[in-house]
Coordinates of C-alpha atoms in Angstrom, one line a residue:
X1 CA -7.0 17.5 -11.7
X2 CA -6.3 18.5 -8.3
X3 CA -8.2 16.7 -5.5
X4 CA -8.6 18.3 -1.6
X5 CA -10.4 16.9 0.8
X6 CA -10.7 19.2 3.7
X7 CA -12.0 17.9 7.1
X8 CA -13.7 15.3 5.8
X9 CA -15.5 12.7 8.5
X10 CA -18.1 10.2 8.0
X11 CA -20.6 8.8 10.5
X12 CA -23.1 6.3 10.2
X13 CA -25.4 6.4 12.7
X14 CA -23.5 7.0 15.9
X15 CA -20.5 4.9 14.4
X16 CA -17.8 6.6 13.2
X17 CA -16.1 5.3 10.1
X18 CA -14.0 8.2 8.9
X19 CA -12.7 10.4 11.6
X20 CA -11.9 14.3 10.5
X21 CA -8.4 14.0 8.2
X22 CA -7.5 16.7 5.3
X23 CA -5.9 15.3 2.4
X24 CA -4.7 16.5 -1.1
X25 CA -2.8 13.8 -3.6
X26 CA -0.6 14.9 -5.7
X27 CA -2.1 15.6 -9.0
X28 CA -1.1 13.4 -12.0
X29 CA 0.3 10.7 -9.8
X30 CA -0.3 7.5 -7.6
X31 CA -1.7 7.8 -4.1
X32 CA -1.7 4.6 -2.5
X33 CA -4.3 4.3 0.5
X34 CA -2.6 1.6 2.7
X35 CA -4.0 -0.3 6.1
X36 CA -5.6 -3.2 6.8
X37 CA -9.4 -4.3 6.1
X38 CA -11.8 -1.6 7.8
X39 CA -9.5 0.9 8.1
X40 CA -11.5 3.0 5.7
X41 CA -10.4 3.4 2.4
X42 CA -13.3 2.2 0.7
X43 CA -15.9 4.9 2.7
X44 CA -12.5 8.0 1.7
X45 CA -12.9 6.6 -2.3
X46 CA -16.6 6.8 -2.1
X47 CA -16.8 9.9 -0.7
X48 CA -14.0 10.8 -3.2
X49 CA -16.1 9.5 -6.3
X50 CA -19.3 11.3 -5.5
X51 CA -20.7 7.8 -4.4
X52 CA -21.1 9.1 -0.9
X53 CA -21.4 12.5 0.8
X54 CA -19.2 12.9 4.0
X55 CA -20.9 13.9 7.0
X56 CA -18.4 16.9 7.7
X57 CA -16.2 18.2 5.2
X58 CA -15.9 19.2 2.0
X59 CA -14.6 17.7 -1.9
X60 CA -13.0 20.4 -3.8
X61 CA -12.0 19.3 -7.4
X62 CA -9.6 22.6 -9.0
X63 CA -10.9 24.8 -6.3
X64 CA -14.4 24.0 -7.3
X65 CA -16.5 22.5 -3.6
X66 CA -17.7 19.4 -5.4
X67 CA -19.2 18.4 -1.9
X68 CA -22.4 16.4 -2.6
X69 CA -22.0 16.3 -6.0
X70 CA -23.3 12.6 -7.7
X71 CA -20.6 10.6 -9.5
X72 CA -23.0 10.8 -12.6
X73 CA -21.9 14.2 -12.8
X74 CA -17.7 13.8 -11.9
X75 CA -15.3 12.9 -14.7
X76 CA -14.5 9.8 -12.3
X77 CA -13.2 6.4 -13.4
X78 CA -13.2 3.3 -11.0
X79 CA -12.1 0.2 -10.9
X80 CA -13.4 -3.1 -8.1
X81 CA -12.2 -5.6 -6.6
X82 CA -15.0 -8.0 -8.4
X83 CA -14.1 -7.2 -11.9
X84 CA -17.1 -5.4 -13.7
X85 CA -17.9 -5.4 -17.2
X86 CA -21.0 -5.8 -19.6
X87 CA -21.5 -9.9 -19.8
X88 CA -23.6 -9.1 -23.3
X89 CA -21.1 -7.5 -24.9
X90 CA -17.7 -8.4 -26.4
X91 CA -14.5 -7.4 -24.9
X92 CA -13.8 -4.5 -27.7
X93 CA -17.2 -3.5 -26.9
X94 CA -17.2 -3.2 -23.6
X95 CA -13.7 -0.7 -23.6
X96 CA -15.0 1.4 -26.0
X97 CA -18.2 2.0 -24.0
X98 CA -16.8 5.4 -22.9
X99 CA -15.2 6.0 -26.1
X100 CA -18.9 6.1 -27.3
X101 CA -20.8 7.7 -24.8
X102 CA -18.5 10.6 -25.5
X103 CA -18.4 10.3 -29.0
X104 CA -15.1 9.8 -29.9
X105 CA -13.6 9.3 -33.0
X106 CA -11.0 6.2 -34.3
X107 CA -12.6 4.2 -31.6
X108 CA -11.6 1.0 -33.1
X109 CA -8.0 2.0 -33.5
X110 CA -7.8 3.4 -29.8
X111 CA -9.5 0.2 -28.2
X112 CA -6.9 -2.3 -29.9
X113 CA -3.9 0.2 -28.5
X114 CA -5.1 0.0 -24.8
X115 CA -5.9 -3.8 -25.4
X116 CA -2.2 -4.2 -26.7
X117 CA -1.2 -2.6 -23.7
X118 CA -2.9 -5.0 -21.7
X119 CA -1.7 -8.0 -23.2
X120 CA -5.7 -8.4 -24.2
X121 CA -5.6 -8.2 -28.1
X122 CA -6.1 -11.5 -29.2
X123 CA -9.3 -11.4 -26.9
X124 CA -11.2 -8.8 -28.5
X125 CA -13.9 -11.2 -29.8
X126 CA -14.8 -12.9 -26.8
X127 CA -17.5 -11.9 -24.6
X128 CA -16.7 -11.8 -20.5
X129 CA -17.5 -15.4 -19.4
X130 CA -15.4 -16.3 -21.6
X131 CA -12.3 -15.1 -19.8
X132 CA -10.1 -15.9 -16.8
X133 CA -11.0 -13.8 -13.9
X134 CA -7.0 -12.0 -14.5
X135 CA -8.6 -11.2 -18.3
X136 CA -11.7 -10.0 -16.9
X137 CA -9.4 -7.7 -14.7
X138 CA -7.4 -6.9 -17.3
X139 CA -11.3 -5.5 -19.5
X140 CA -12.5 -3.7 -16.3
X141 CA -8.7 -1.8 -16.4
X142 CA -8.4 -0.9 -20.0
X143 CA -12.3 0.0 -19.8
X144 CA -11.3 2.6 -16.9
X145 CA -8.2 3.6 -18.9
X146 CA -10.2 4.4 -22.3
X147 CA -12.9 6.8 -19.7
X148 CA -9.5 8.8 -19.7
X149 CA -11.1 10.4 -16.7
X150 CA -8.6 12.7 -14.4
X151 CA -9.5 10.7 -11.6
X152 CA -8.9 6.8 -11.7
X153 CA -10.2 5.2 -8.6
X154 CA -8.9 1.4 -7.8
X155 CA -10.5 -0.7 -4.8
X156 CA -8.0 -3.4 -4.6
X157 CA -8.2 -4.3 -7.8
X158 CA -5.9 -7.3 -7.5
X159 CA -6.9 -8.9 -4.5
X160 CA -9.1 -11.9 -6.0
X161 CA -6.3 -12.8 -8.5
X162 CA -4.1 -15.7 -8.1
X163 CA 0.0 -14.8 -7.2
X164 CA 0.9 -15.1 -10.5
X165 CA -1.9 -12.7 -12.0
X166 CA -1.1 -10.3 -9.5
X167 CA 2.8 -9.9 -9.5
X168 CA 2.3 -9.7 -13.3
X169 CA -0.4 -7.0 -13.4
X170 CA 1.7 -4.9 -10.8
X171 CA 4.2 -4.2 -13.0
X172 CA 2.2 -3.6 -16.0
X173 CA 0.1 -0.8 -13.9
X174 CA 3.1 0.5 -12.5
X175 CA 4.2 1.9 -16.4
X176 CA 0.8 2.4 -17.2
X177 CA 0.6 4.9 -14.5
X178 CA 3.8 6.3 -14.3
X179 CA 2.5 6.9 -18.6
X180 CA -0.6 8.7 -18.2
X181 CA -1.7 12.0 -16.8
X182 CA -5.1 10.7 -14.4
X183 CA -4.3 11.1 -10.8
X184 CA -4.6 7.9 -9.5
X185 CA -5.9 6.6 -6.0
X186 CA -4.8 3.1 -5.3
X187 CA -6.3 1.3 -2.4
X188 CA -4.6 -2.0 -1.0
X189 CA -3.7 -3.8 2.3
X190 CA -0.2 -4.9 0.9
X191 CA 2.5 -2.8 2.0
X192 CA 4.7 -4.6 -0.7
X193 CA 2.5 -3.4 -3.3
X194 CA 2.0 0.6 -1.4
X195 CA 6.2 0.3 -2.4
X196 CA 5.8 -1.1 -6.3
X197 CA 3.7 0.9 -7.0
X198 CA 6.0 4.2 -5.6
X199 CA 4.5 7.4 -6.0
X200 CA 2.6 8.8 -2.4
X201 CA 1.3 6.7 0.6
X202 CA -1.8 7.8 2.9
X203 CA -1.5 5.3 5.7
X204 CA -4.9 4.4 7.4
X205 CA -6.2 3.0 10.3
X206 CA -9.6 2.4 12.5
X207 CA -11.4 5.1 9.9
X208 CA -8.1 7.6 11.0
X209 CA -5.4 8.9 8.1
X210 CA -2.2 8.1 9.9
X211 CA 0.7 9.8 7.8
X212 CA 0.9 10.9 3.7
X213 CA 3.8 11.6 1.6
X214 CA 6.3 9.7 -0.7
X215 CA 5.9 6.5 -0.4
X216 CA 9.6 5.7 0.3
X217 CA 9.9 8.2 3.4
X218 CA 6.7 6.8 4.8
X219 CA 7.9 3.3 4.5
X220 CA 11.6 4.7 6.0
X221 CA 10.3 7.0 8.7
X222 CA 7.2 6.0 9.6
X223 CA 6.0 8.4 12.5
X224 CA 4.5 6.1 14.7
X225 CA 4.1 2.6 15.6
X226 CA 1.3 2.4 14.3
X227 CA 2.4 3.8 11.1
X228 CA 4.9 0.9 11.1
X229 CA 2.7 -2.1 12.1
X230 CA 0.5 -0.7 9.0
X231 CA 3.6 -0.2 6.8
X232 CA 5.8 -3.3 7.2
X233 CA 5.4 -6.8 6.1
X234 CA 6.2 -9.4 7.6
X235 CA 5.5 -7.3 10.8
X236 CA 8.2 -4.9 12.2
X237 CA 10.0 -6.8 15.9
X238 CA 8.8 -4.6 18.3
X239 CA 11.2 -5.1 21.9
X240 CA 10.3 -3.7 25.1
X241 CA 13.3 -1.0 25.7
X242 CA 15.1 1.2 28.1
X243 CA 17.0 4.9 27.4
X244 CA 20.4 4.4 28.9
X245 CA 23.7 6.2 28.8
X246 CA 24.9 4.6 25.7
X247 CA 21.7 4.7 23.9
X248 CA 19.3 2.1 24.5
X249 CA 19.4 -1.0 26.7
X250 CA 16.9 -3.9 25.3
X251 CA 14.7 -5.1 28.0
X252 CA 16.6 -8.8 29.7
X253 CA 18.8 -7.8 26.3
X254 CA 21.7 -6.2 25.0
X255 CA 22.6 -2.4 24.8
X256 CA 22.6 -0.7 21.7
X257 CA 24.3 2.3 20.9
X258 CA 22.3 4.8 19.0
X259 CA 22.2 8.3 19.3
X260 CA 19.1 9.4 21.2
X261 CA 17.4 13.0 21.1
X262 CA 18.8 15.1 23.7
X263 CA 15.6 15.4 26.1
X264 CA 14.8 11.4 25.6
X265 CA 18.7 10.7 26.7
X266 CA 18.9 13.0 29.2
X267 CA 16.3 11.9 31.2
X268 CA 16.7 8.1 30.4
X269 CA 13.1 7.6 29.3
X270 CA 12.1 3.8 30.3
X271 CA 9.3 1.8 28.6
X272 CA 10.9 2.7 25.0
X273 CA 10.0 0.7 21.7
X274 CA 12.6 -0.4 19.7
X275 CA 11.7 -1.5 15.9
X276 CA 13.8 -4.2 13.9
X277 CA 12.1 -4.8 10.2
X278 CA 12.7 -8.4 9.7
X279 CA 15.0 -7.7 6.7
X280 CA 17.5 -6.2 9.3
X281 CA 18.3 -9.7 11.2
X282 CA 21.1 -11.6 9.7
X283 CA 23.1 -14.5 10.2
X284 CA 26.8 -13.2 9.6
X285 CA 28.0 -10.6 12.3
X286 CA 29.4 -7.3 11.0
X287 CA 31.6 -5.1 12.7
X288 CA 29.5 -3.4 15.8
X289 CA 26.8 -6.1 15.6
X290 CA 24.7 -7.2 18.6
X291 CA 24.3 -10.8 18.7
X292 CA 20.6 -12.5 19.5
X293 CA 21.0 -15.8 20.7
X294 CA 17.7 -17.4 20.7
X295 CA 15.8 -20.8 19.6
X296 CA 14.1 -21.9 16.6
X297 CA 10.1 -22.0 17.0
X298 CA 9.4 -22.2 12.8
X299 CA 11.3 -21.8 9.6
X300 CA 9.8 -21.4 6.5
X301 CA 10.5 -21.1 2.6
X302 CA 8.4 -18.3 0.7
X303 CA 10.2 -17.8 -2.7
X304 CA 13.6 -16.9 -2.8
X305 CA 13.6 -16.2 1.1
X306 CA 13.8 -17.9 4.1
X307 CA 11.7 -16.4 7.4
X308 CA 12.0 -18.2 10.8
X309 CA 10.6 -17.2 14.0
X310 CA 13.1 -17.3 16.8
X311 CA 12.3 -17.1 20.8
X312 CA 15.4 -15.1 21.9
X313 CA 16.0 -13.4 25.6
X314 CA 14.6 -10.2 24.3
X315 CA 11.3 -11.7 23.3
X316 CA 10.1 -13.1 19.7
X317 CA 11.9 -12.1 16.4
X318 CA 11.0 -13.0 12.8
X319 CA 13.9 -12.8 10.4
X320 CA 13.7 -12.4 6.4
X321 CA 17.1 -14.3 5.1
X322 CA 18.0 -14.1 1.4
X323 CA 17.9 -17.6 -0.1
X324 CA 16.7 -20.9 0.8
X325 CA 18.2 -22.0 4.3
X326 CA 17.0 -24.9 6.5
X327 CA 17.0 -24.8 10.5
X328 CA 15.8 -27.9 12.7
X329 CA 12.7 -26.7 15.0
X330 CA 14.3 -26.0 18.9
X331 CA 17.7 -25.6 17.4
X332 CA 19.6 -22.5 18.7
X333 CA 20.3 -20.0 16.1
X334 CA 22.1 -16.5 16.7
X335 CA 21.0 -13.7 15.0
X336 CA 23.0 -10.3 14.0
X337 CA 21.8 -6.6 15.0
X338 CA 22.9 -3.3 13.5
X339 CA 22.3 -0.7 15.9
X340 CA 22.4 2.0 13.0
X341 CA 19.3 -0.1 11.4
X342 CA 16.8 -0.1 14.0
X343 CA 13.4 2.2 14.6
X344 CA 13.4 3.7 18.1
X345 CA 9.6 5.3 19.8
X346 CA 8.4 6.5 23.1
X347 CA 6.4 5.5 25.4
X348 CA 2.9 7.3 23.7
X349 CA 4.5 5.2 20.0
X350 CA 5.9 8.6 18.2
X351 CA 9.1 7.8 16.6
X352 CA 12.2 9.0 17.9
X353 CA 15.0 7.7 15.9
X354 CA 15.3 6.2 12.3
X355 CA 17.8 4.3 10.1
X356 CA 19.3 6.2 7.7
X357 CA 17.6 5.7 4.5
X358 CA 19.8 4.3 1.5
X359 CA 21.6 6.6 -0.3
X360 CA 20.6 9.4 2.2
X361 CA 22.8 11.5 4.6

């Protein structure tokens, strides 16, 4: 099925919540709608599902304007953050719901195989209250899944799930999407998951559609800072910088030399950004390093990585070390700087220059 939205706005009442954006997602793939809470990708899904009518623009589904059209009569599948399913009814019950609205045939065998998939078989008998709230999740998916409806809507589905529940269901929806043939529209305020999860990111904010494409070039090149804020977690270092001769002096900081775009080095543009993801900072120089001396304000241990917050000259930095490491609060602590690994963007936050992406040119 292929989805365009063209021009689509939405008002309520003299507040805008959805200002004019066109967007088409790839068909028989994952769209990820990423940015934080309010940024509107609840109002875009509703208004994609036929829940809600846009107060300019039009929903064309295969050519057809669909604009206004209820979700009663859309081949539409959608899944909450609350986990929905029939309390009266037993788990096999409630996933072949669809199956027997339409009709279908060997609805028993065809329930058990999405419940295998889900890891939900041995809970076929039970009935909703039963279950954990990750089972319940796990119901309301497979429920979705048997609709076998071209469009598969997901509102956060994860969010109210413990750590665990959540890495674990990731990965099983990232093969259960990557096997099927709905286009699927993800929504989530987790950049981590917006790059799991692969396929195309629409990157939102304040009710406006930022950037779309492959997930992995908008998480490399984002186009502006706010792009970046939206697509980077823990948050991209932003540091107040100048265009010099060599490339770009850091403001009270060191000069880094990167290779500007000819107008932006020629006229030695001040009030620059430079961007640092937090990955990027490391404690072992390399060869053409910069060196940020600076003193610790907070370490702490999240996994199998180490963040601490430094106060350097050049303003605050959070790093992202590999492995568990243990600094002493207010002790100094130099940290390394590739200049070929930072973000560079002018003075009105359009990006100027990018890293290299791994295993590019």
């Amino acid at each position: 099925m292929e989805l365009t939205l063209e021009g689509i706005s939405k008002k309520v009442g003299a507040q805008p919540w959805l200002y004019a954006m066109n967007l088409a997602p790839k068909r028989d793939a994952v769209t990820v709608l990423l940015g934080a809470t309010q940024a509107g990708k609840t109002s875009l899904m509703r208004i994609m599902a036929g829940l809600d009518t846009p107060t300019q623009g039009s929903v064309k589904v295969d050519g057809k304007d669909v604009t206004g059209m209820p979700v009663r009569e859309r081949n539409v599948a959608m899944v909450y953050q609350q986990f929905i399913n029939y309390p009266s009814l037993r788990v096999a019950d409630n996933i072949a719901s669809p199956l027997k609205l339409r009709g279908e045939k060997n609805i028993d065998q065809r329930v058990r195989a999405l419940a295998s998939r889900l890891h939900i078989e041995t809970l076929l008998d039970r009935y909703p209250a039963e279950l954990s709230g990750g089972q319940q999740q796990r119901v309301a998916l497979a429920r979705a899944l048997a609709k076998g409806a071209p469009l598969m809507l997901l509102d956060e589905p994860l969010v109210n799930l413990d750590y665990k529940l959540r890495e674990e269901l990731r990965e099983e929806l990232t093969q259960l999407f990557a096997a099927g043939d709905s286009t699927v529209i993800y929504a989530t305020t987790e950049p981590g998951e917006a790059l799991l999860l692969g396929g195309y990111t629409a990157v939102m904010d304040a009710g406006e559609l930022l950037q779309y494409g492959p997930t992995a070039e908008v998480f490399h090149a984002p186009q502006s800072l706010r792009v970046a804020r939206a697509f980077s977690d823990p948050p991209m270092n932003l540091l107040g910088a100048a265009a010099v001769t060599l490339g770009v002096q850091l403001n009270s900081g060191p000069a880094l030399a990167i290779s500007l775009p000819p107008e932006t080095a020629k006229n030695l543009t001040a009030n620059l950004t430079v961007g640092v993801r937090a990955s990027a900072l490391r404690l072992q120089a390399r060869d053409g390093d910069v060196a940020l001396p600076g003193v610790v304000e907070l370490a702490e241990i999240s996994g199998s990585d180490t963040f601490v917050h430094l106060t350097t000259g050049v303003g605050e930095v959070v790093a992202q070390l590999t492995g568990v490491h243990y600094f002493g609060l207010g002790a100094p602590l130099t940290l390394h700087l590739s200049p070929a690994q930072v973000y560079v963007f002018d003075a009105q936050g359009a990006l100027l220059v990018a890293p290299k992406r791994p295993g590019g040119p």
